[in-house]
CSV table of C-alpha atoms in Angstrom, one decimal:
chain,number,residue,atom,x,y,z
A,1,MET,CA,174.3,283.3,31.8
A,2,TRP,CA,177.0,283.7,34.4
A,3,ASP,CA,176.3,280.1,35.7
A,4,ALA,CA,176.8,278.9,32.1
A,5,GLY,CA,180.2,280.4,32.1
A,6,LEU,CA,179.5,283.3,29.7
A,7,ASP,CA,181.5,286.4,30.0
A,8,VAL,CA,178.8,289.1,29.9
A,9,GLY,CA,179.8,292.7,29.8
A,10,HIS,CA,177.5,294.8,32.0
A,11,ALA,CA,177.1,298.2,33.6
A,12,THR,CA,174.6,300.2,35.5
A,13,ARG,CA,174.3,303.9,34.5
A,14,SER,CA,171.8,306.7,34.4
A,15,ILE,CA,170.8,308.2,31.0
A,16,ASP,CA,173.0,311.3,31.7
A,17,GLU,CA,176.0,309.0,32.5
A,18,CYS,CA,175.4,307.1,29.2
A,19,ILE,CA,175.4,310.4,27.2
A,20,SER,CA,178.4,311.8,29.0
A,21,LEU,CA,180.5,308.6,28.7
A,22,GLY,CA,179.3,308.0,25.2
A,23,SER,CA,180.7,311.3,24.0
A,24,GLU,CA,184.1,310.6,25.5
A,25,ASP,CA,184.7,306.9,25.6
A,26,THR,CA,184.8,304.9,22.3
A,27,GLU,CA,183.9,301.6,24.0
A,28,VAL,CA,180.8,303.1,25.6
A,29,MET,CA,179.9,304.9,22.3
A,30,THR,CA,180.0,301.7,20.3
A,31,SER,CA,178.1,299.8,23.0
A,32,LEU,CA,175.3,302.4,22.7
A,33,LEU,CA,175.4,302.1,18.9
A,34,ASP,CA,174.9,298.4,19.3
A,35,ALA,CA,172.2,298.7,22.1
A,36,ARG,CA,169.0,296.8,21.8
A,37,PHE,CA,166.0,296.7,24.1
A,38,VAL,CA,165.7,293.3,25.9
A,39,CYS,CA,163.3,293.8,28.7
A,40,GLY,CA,162.2,296.4,31.3
A,41,MET,CA,160.8,299.9,30.6
A,42,SER,CA,161.0,300.5,26.8
A,43,ALA,CA,160.3,304.2,27.3
A,44,ILE,CA,163.6,304.6,29.3
A,45,TYR,CA,165.5,302.8,26.6
A,46,SER,CA,163.9,304.9,23.8
A,47,ASP,CA,164.6,308.1,25.8
A,48,CYS,CA,168.3,307.2,26.2
A,49,MET,CA,168.7,306.3,22.5
A,50,GLU,CA,167.0,309.5,21.4
A,51,LYS,CA,169.2,311.7,23.7
A,52,PHE,CA,172.3,309.8,22.6
A,53,ARG,CA,171.6,310.4,18.9
A,54,ASN,CA,170.7,314.0,19.4
A,55,SER,CA,173.4,314.9,21.9
A,56,VAL,CA,176.3,312.9,20.6
A,57,ILE,CA,175.8,311.4,17.1
A,58,ALA,CA,174.1,314.4,15.5
A,59,LYS,CA,176.8,316.9,16.9
A,60,LYS,CA,179.9,314.8,16.4
A,61,SER,CA,179.1,312.4,13.5
A,62,ASP,CA,182.1,313.4,11.3
A,63,LYS,CA,184.5,313.3,14.1
A,64,LEU,CA,183.2,309.9,15.4
A,65,VAL,CA,183.5,308.4,11.9
A,66,GLN,CA,187.0,309.6,11.4
A,67,HIS,CA,188.0,308.3,14.9
A,68,LEU,CA,186.6,304.9,14.0
A,69,ILE,CA,188.4,304.9,10.7
A,70,GLU,CA,191.7,305.7,12.4
A,71,MET,CA,191.2,303.0,15.0
A,72,ASN,CA,190.5,300.6,12.2
A,73,ARG,CA,193.7,301.6,10.4
A,74,GLN,CA,195.8,301.1,13.5
A,75,ARG,CA,194.2,297.7,14.2
A,76,HIS,CA,195.1,296.6,10.7
A,77,GLU,CA,198.7,297.6,11.2
A,78,GLN,CA,198.8,295.7,14.4
A,79,PHE,CA,197.1,292.4,13.4
A,80,GLY,CA,197.7,292.3,9.6
A,81,ASP,CA,195.6,291.1,6.7
A,82,SER,CA,193.9,287.8,7.6
A,83,SER,CA,193.7,286.6,4.0
A,84,TYR,CA,197.5,286.4,3.8
A,85,LEU,CA,198.3,285.2,7.4
A,86,LEU,CA,198.7,281.5,8.1
A,87,GLU,CA,197.4,281.9,11.7
A,88,PRO,CA,194.8,284.8,11.4
A,89,ASN,CA,193.1,286.6,14.2
A,90,LEU,CA,189.4,286.0,13.5
A,91,LYS,CA,188.2,289.1,15.3
A,92,GLU,CA,190.9,291.8,15.1
A,93,GLY,CA,192.7,290.9,11.8
A,94,GLN,CA,191.9,292.7,8.6
A,95,GLY,CA,188.9,291.0,7.0
A,96,GLY,CA,187.8,289.8,10.5
A,97,LEU,CA,184.7,290.4,12.6
A,98,ARG,CA,185.9,293.8,13.9
A,99,ASP,CA,185.8,295.2,10.3
A,100,TYR,CA,182.2,294.2,10.1
A,101,HIS,CA,181.4,295.7,13.5
A,102,THR,CA,183.1,299.0,12.5
A,103,MET,CA,181.2,299.1,9.3
A,104,LEU,CA,177.9,298.8,11.2
A,105,TRP,CA,179.0,301.5,13.7
A,106,ILE,CA,179.8,303.9,10.8
A,107,ALA,CA,176.5,303.1,9.1
A,108,ARG,CA,174.6,303.7,12.3
A,109,ILE,CA,176.3,307.1,12.8
A,110,ARG,CA,175.5,308.1,9.2
A,111,SER,CA,172.0,306.6,9.0
A,112,ASP,CA,169.3,305.5,11.4
A,113,LEU,CA,170.3,301.8,11.0
A,114,LYS,CA,168.3,299.6,13.3
A,115,GLN,CA,169.6,296.1,12.2
A,116,PRO,CA,172.2,294.7,9.9
A,117,ARG,CA,169.6,294.0,7.2
A,118,ASP,CA,169.2,297.8,6.9
A,119,LEU,CA,172.6,297.9,5.1
A,120,GLU,CA,170.6,296.8,2.1
A,121,PHE,CA,167.6,299.0,2.8
A,122,PHE,CA,169.7,302.1,3.0
A,123,GLY,CA,171.6,301.2,-0.1
A,124,TYR,CA,175.0,300.5,1.4
A,125,LEU,CA,175.0,297.0,0.0
A,126,SER,CA,173.1,295.3,-2.8
A,127,HIS,CA,171.0,292.2,-2.1
A,128,SER,CA,173.7,289.9,-3.4
A,129,GLU,CA,176.4,291.7,-1.5
A,130,TYR,CA,174.4,291.4,1.7
A,131,SER,CA,173.8,287.7,1.1
A,132,ASP,CA,177.4,287.0,0.4
A,133,LEU,CA,178.4,289.0,3.5
A,134,ASN,CA,176.1,286.9,5.6
A,135,TYR,CA,177.6,283.7,4.3
A,136,ALA,CA,181.1,285.0,5.0
A,137,LEU,CA,180.1,286.1,8.6
A,138,SER,CA,178.4,282.8,9.2
A,139,PHE,CA,181.6,280.9,8.3
A,140,ILE,CA,183.7,283.0,10.7
A,141,TRP,CA,181.2,282.8,13.5
A,142,TYR,CA,181.0,279.1,13.1
A,143,VAL,CA,184.8,278.7,13.1
A,144,ARG,CA,185.2,281.1,16.0
A,145,ASN,CA,182.6,279.3,18.1
A,146,TRP,CA,184.4,276.0,17.6
A,147,LEU,CA,187.7,277.7,18.3
A,148,HIS,CA,186.4,278.9,21.7
A,149,HIS,CA,185.1,275.4,22.4
A,150,LEU,CA,188.3,273.7,21.5
A,151,VAL,CA,190.5,276.1,23.5
A,152,GLY,CA,188.1,276.3,26.4
A,153,ARG,CA,188.0,280.0,26.6
A,154,ARG,CA,187.5,283.2,24.5
A,155,TYR,CA,190.3,283.1,22.0
A,156,ASN,CA,190.6,284.5,18.4
A,157,GLN,CA,194.0,283.5,17.1
A,158,LEU,CA,193.5,280.5,14.7
A,159,HIS,CA,196.6,278.4,15.2
A,160,PHE,CA,197.6,275.4,13.0
A,161,GLU,CA,196.5,272.9,15.6
A,162,GLN,CA,193.0,274.2,15.8
A,163,GLN,CA,192.8,274.6,12.0
A,164,GLU,CA,193.3,270.9,11.5
A,165,LYS,CA,190.6,270.1,14.1
A,166,ILE,CA,188.1,272.6,12.7
A,167,ALA,CA,188.7,271.4,9.1
A,168,LYS,CA,187.6,268.0,10.2
A,169,ILE,CA,184.6,269.5,12.0
A,170,LEU,CA,183.6,271.2,8.7
A,171,HIS,CA,183.7,267.8,7.1
A,172,LEU,CA,186.4,268.9,4.7
A,173,GLY,CA,187.7,265.5,3.7
A,174,LYS,CA,190.6,264.7,1.4
A,175,ALA,CA,190.0,265.8,-2.2
A,176,ASP,CA,192.2,266.3,-5.3
A,177,GLY,CA,195.2,265.1,-3.3
A,178,GLN,CA,194.6,267.8,-0.6
A,179,GLN,CA,194.4,267.2,3.1
A,180,PRO,CA,191.3,268.7,5.1
A,181,VAL,CA,193.4,271.5,6.5
A,182,GLU,CA,194.7,272.4,3.0
A,183,ARG,CA,191.1,272.7,1.8
A,184,PHE,CA,190.4,274.9,4.8
A,185,PHE,CA,193.3,277.1,3.7
A,186,ARG,CA,191.8,277.5,0.3
A,187,GLN,CA,188.3,278.5,1.6
A,188,ALA,CA,189.2,280.7,4.5
A,189,PRO,CA,191.2,283.5,2.7
A,190,TRP,CA,188.3,284.1,0.3
A,191,ILE,CA,186.0,284.7,3.3
A,192,TYR,CA,188.5,287.2,4.9
A,193,GLU,CA,189.1,288.9,1.6
A,194,TYR,CA,185.4,289.3,0.9
A,195,ILE,CA,184.7,290.9,4.3
A,196,GLU,CA,187.7,293.2,3.8
A,197,THR,CA,186.6,294.3,0.3
A,198,THR,CA,182.9,294.8,1.3
A,199,THR,CA,183.7,296.8,4.4
A,200,SER,CA,186.7,298.8,3.0
A,201,TYR,CA,184.7,301.6,1.3
A,202,PHE,CA,183.2,302.6,4.7
A,203,PHE,CA,186.7,303.4,5.9
A,204,ILE,CA,187.6,305.9,3.2
């Protein structure tokens, strides 16, 4: 992965270190909430996850949720509402990917959520809401991947120059007197607004 130029976050820690840091550091805590077994000794992974949930999540669930909600509020103040911005931040802006991530973290603290599909299983979202959310996320991921490719590095601010290029990549040709980028402007705000609306009740 490194040879391919991917920026892979990594760390080597004992189980006790994971638990200790996970109870104090938000970044480590959310990384553990997102953790998935890839390879190696599954028993060690299971032991770590069980201890993390019993020692950190079970004891501090309300405090952790309120901390995530406050971090979300501060981020919205800093980056603004993506559905109204001409050059939105696809990750950090309101209605962006970080809202979705925070929703998952809160759901995983409140329930034993294993995968995003469990949002429907646990009753957080209806079947149609989950399907629409997947559509909205797929759009943002697709646009963001192309943005990274066009800029040549990890980048989340969708400037006008890239919007014009991505509109053409999306095959948004001229229609009803509108240029491709104008059609992109009409589609993108709905996506951000849907993610914002769907995730917002988790942050109350």
